[in-house]
Coordinates of C-alpha atoms in Angstrom, one line a residue:
X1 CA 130.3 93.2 86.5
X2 CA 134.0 93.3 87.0
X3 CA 134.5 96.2 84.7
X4 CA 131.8 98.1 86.4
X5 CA 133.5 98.0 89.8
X6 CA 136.7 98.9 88.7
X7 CA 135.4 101.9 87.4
X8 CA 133.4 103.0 90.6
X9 CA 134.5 105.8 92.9
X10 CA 136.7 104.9 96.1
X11 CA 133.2 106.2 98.2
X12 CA 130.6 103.6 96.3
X13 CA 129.0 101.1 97.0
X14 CA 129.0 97.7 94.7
X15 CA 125.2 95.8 95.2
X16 CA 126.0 92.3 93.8
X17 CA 121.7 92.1 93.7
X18 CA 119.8 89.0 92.9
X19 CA 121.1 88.3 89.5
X20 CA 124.5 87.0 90.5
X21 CA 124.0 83.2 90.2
X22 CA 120.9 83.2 88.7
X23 CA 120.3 81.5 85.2
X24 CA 117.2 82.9 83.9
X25 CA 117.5 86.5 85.5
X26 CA 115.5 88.1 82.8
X27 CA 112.3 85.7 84.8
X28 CA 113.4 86.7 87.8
X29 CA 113.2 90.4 87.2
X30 CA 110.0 90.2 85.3
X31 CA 108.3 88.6 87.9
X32 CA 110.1 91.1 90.7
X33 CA 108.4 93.8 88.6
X34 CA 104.8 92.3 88.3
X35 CA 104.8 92.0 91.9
X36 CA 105.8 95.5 92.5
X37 CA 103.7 96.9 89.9
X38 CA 100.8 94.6 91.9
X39 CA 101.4 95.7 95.8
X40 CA 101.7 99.5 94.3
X41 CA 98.3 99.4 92.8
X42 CA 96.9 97.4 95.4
X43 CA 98.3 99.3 98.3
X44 CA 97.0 102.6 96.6
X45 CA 93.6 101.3 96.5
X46 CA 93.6 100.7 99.4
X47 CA 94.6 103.6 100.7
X48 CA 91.8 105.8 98.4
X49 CA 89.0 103.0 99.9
X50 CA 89.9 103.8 103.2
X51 CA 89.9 108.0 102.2
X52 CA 86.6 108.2 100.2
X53 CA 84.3 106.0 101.7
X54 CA 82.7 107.2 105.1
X55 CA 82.4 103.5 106.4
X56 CA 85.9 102.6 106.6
X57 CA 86.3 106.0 108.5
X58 CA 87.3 104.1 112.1
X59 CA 90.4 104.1 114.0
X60 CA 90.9 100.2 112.6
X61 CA 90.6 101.1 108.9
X62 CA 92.7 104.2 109.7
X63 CA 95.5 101.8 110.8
X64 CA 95.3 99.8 108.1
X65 CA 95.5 102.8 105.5
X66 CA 99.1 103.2 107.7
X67 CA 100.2 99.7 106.7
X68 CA 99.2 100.3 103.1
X69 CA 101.3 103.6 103.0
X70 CA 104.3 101.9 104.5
X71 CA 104.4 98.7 102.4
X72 CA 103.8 101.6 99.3
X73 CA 107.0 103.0 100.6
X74 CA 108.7 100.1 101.2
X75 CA 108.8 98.5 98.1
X76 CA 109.1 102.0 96.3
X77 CA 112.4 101.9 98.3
X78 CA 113.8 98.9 96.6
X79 CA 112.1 97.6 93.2
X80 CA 113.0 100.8 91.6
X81 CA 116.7 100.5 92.6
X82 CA 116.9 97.2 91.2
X83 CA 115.2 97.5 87.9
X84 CA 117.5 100.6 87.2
X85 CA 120.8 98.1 87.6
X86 CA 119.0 95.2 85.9
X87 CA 118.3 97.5 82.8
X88 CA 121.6 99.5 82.7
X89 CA 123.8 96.9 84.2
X90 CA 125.4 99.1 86.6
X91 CA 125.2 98.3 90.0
X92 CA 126.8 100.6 91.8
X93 CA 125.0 102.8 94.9
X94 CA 126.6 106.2 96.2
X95 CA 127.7 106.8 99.7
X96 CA 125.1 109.1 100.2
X97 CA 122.1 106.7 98.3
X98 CA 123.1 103.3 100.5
X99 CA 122.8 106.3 103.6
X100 CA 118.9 107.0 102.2
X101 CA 118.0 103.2 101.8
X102 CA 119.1 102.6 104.8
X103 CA 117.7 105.0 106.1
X104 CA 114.2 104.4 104.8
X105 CA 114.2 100.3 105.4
X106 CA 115.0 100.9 108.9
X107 CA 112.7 103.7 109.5
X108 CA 110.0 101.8 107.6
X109 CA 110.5 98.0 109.3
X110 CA 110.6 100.2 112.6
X111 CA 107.3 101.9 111.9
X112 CA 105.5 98.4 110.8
X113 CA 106.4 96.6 113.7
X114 CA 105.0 98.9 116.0
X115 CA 102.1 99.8 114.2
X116 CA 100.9 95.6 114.1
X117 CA 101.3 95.5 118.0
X118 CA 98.9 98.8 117.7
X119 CA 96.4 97.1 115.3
X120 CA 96.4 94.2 117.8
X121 CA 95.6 96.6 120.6
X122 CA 93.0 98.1 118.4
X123 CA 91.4 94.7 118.1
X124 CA 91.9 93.5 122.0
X125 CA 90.0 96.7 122.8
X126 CA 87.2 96.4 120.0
X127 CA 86.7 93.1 121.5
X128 CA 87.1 92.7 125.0
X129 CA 86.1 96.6 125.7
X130 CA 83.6 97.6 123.7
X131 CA 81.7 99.8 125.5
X132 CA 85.2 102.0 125.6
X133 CA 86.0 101.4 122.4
X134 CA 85.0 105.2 121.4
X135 CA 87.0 106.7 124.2
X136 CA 90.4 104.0 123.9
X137 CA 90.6 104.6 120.6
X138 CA 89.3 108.0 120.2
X139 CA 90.9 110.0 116.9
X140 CA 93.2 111.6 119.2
X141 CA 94.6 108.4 120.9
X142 CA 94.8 106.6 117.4
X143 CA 96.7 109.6 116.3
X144 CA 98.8 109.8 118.7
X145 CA 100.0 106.3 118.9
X146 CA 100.6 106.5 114.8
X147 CA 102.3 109.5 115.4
X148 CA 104.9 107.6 118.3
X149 CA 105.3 104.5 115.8
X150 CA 106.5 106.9 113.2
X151 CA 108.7 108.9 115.5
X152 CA 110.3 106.1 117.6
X153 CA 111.0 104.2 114.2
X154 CA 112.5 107.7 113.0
X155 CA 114.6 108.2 116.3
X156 CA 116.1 104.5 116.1
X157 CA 117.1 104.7 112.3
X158 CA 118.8 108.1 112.7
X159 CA 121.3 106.4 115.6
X160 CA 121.8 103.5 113.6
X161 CA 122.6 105.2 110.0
X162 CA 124.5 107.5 111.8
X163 CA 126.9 105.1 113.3
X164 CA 127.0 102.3 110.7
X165 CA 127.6 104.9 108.1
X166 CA 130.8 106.6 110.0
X167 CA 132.3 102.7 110.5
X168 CA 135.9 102.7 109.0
X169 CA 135.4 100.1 105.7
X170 CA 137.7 98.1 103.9
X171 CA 138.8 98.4 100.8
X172 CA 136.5 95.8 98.9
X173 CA 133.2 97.7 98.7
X174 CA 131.0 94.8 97.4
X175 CA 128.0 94.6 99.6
X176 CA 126.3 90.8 99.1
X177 CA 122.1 91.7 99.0
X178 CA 120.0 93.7 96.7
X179 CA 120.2 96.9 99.1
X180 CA 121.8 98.4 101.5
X181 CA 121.0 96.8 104.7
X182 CA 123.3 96.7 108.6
X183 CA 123.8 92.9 108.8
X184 CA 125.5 93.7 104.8
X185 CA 127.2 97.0 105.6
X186 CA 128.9 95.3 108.9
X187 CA 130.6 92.4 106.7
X188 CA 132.7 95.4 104.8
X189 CA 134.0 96.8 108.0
X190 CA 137.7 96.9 109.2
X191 CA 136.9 97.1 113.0
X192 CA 135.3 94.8 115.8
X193 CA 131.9 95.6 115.4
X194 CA 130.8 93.2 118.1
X195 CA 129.9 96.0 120.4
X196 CA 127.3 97.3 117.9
X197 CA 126.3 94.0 117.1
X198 CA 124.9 93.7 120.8
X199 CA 123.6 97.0 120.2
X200 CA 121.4 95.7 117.1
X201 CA 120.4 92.9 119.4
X202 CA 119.0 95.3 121.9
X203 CA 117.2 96.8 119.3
X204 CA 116.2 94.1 117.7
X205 CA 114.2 93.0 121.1
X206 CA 112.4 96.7 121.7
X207 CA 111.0 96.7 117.9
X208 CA 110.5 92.8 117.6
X209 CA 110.3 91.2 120.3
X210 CA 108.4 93.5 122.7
X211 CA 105.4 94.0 119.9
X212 CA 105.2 90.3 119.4
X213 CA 105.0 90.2 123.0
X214 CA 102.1 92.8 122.9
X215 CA 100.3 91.0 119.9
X216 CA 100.7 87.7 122.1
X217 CA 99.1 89.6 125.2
X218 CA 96.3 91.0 123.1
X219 CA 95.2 88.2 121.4
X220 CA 95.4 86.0 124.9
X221 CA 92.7 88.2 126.2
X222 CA 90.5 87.9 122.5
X223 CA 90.7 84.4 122.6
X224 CA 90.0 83.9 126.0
X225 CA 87.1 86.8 125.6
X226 CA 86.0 84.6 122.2
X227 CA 85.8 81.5 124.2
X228 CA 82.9 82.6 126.7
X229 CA 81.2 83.7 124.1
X230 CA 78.3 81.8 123.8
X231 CA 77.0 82.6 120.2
X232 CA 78.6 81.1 117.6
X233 CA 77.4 84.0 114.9
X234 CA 79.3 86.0 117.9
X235 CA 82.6 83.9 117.9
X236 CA 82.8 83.3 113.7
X237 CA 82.8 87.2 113.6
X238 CA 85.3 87.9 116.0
X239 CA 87.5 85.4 114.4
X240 CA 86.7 86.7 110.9
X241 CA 88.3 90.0 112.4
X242 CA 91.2 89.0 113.8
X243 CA 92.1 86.2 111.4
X244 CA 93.2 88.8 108.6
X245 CA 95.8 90.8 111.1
X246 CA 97.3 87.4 112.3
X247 CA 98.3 86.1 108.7
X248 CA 100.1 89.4 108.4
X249 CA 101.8 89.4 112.0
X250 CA 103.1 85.8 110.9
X251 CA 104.4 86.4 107.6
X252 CA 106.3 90.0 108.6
X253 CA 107.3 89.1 112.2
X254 CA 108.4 85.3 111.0
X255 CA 110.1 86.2 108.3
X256 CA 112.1 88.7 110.4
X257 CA 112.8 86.7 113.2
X258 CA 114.8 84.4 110.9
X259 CA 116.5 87.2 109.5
X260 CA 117.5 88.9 112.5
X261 CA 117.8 86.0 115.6
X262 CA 119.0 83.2 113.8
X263 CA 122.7 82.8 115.0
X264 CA 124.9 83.6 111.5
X265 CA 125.5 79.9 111.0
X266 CA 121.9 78.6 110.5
X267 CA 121.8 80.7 106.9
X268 CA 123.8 81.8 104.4
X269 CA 124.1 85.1 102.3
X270 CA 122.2 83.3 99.4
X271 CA 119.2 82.5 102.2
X272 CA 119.3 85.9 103.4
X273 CA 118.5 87.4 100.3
X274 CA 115.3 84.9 100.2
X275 CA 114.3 86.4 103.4
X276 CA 114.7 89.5 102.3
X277 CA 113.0 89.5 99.6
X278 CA 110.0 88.0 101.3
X279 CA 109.5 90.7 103.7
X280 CA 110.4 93.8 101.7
X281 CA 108.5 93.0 98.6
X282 CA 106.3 89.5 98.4
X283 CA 104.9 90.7 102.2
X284 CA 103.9 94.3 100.7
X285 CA 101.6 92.6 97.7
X286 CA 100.1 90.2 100.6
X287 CA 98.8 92.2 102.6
X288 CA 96.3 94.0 101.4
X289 CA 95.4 90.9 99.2
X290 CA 94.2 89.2 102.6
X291 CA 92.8 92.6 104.3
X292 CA 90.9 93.0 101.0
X293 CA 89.9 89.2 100.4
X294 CA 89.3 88.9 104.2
X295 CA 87.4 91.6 104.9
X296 CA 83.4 92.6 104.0
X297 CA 83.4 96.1 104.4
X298 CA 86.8 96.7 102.3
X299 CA 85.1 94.5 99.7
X300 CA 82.1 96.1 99.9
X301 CA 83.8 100.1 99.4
X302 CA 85.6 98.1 96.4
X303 CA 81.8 96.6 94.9
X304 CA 80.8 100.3 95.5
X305 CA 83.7 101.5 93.5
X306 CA 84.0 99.5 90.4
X307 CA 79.9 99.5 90.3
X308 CA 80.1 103.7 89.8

């Protein structure tokens, strides 16, 4: 390690990665890899279920096909990074490659927070509306609220990459995680950063707090709809629906809560690599695992598909 930093450029970046303390990383890696090599071919089949079969053609299933593509992306973004420094033991990242990740984690944690406030709105209106449902979430509403996840996410990673990136750093370039991440990036800087800090706060609340916020609201009104139900074919069904999209608001929006609100002393580097890890590739295999397992007419596209 030391002799591979000493030979890096005065504009790279060091990723210490996951390997540093670790005694068995060879495990590690292996299982890091099965997991990617499981949420890619999951994700994708997902994605093709959701294209080819005429039954999953709704604005829900369209939404999910949205959360497959970006937890394809996400870990895309990452796993192949690290398997290239595991296997030539060079861990260094360019100026202009810690710019790109960047760039895509923020764009893509962005996109997926907004887009599970829109799958709860999705559900809020299939259930409490659904006479409307057709006209809510007509194709050209549903598109047009994917299409504003996508650019707002866009807008707020451009402002951010663009300013962390033209910080002034110091001269130790060692960044402490397995990518190239703000909270990271900030440590190497030779200025007061507390400004931007608040700025990240801010932004912070508009992409995770508000959206929890609206996935609170939403699912206020299904319960409260669920509760006068008086069928209890009626209620087990609505639950059924909902229960899938909750385990996945839990596990993305929990795990970056902890990340992101936590005040600096209630974790350390070491946990924050745990975290990370969580939500940018363990989350990405999960989820369509529990849509998948959750879910009849997903399994039933799949039944259809391995039968042919």
């Amino acid at each position: 390690m030391e002799r591979w930093i000493n030979s890096t450029t005065g504009t790279d970046f060091v990723l210490l990665g996951l390997f540093l303390h670790i005694q068995s990383p060879k495990v590690l890696f292996t299982l890091i890899f099965l997991v990617f090599l499981t949420a890619l071919g999951g994700n994708v089949m997902m994605m093709i279920l959701i294209w080819f079969d005429s039954h999953l053609h709704t604005p829900m299933y369209f939404l999910l096909s949205q959360l497959s593509l970006m937890d394809l992306l996400y870990s895309s973004t990452f796993v192949p990074k690290i398997a290239i420094d595991f296997l030539s033991g060079r861990n260094s990242i360019s100026y202009t490659g810690c710019g790109i990740q960047l760039f895509l984690f923020t764009t893509l944690v962005g996109a997926e927070c907004l887009l599970l406030a829109v799958m709860a709105y999705d559900r809020y209106v299939a259930l409490c509306h659904p006479l409307h449902y057709s006209v809510l979430m007509c194709p050209v509403v549903c598109a047009f609220m994917v299409t504003g996840t996508w650019l707002g996410a866009l807008l707020n990673a451009l402002i951010h990459v663009i300013y962390t990136l033209s910080l002034p750093y110091c001269a130790s370039r060692e960044i402490h995680h397995f990518f190239c991440e703000i909270p990271a990036l900030l440590k190497l800087v030779c200025a007061d950063t507390s400004l931007y800090e608040n700025g990240l706060f801010v932004s912070g609340v508009l992409f995770l707090l508000f959206p929890i916020s609206a996935i609170m609201a939403s699912y206020g009104q299904i319960l409260f709809t669920i509760l006068r139900l008086r069928s209890n074919l009626g209620m087990r069904k609505a639950l059924a629906t909902c229960f899938s999209h909750m385990i996945v608001v839990s596990l993305f929006y929990g795990t970056a809560i902890i990340k992101y609100f936590l005040p600096k002393a209630y974790h350390t580097e070491e946990q924050d690599k745990v975290v990370s890890v969580f939500y940018t590739i363990l989350t990405p295999v999960l989820n369509p695992l529990i849509y998948s397992l959750r879910n009849k007419d997903v399994a039933a596209a799949l039944r259809k598909v391995l039968g042919r």
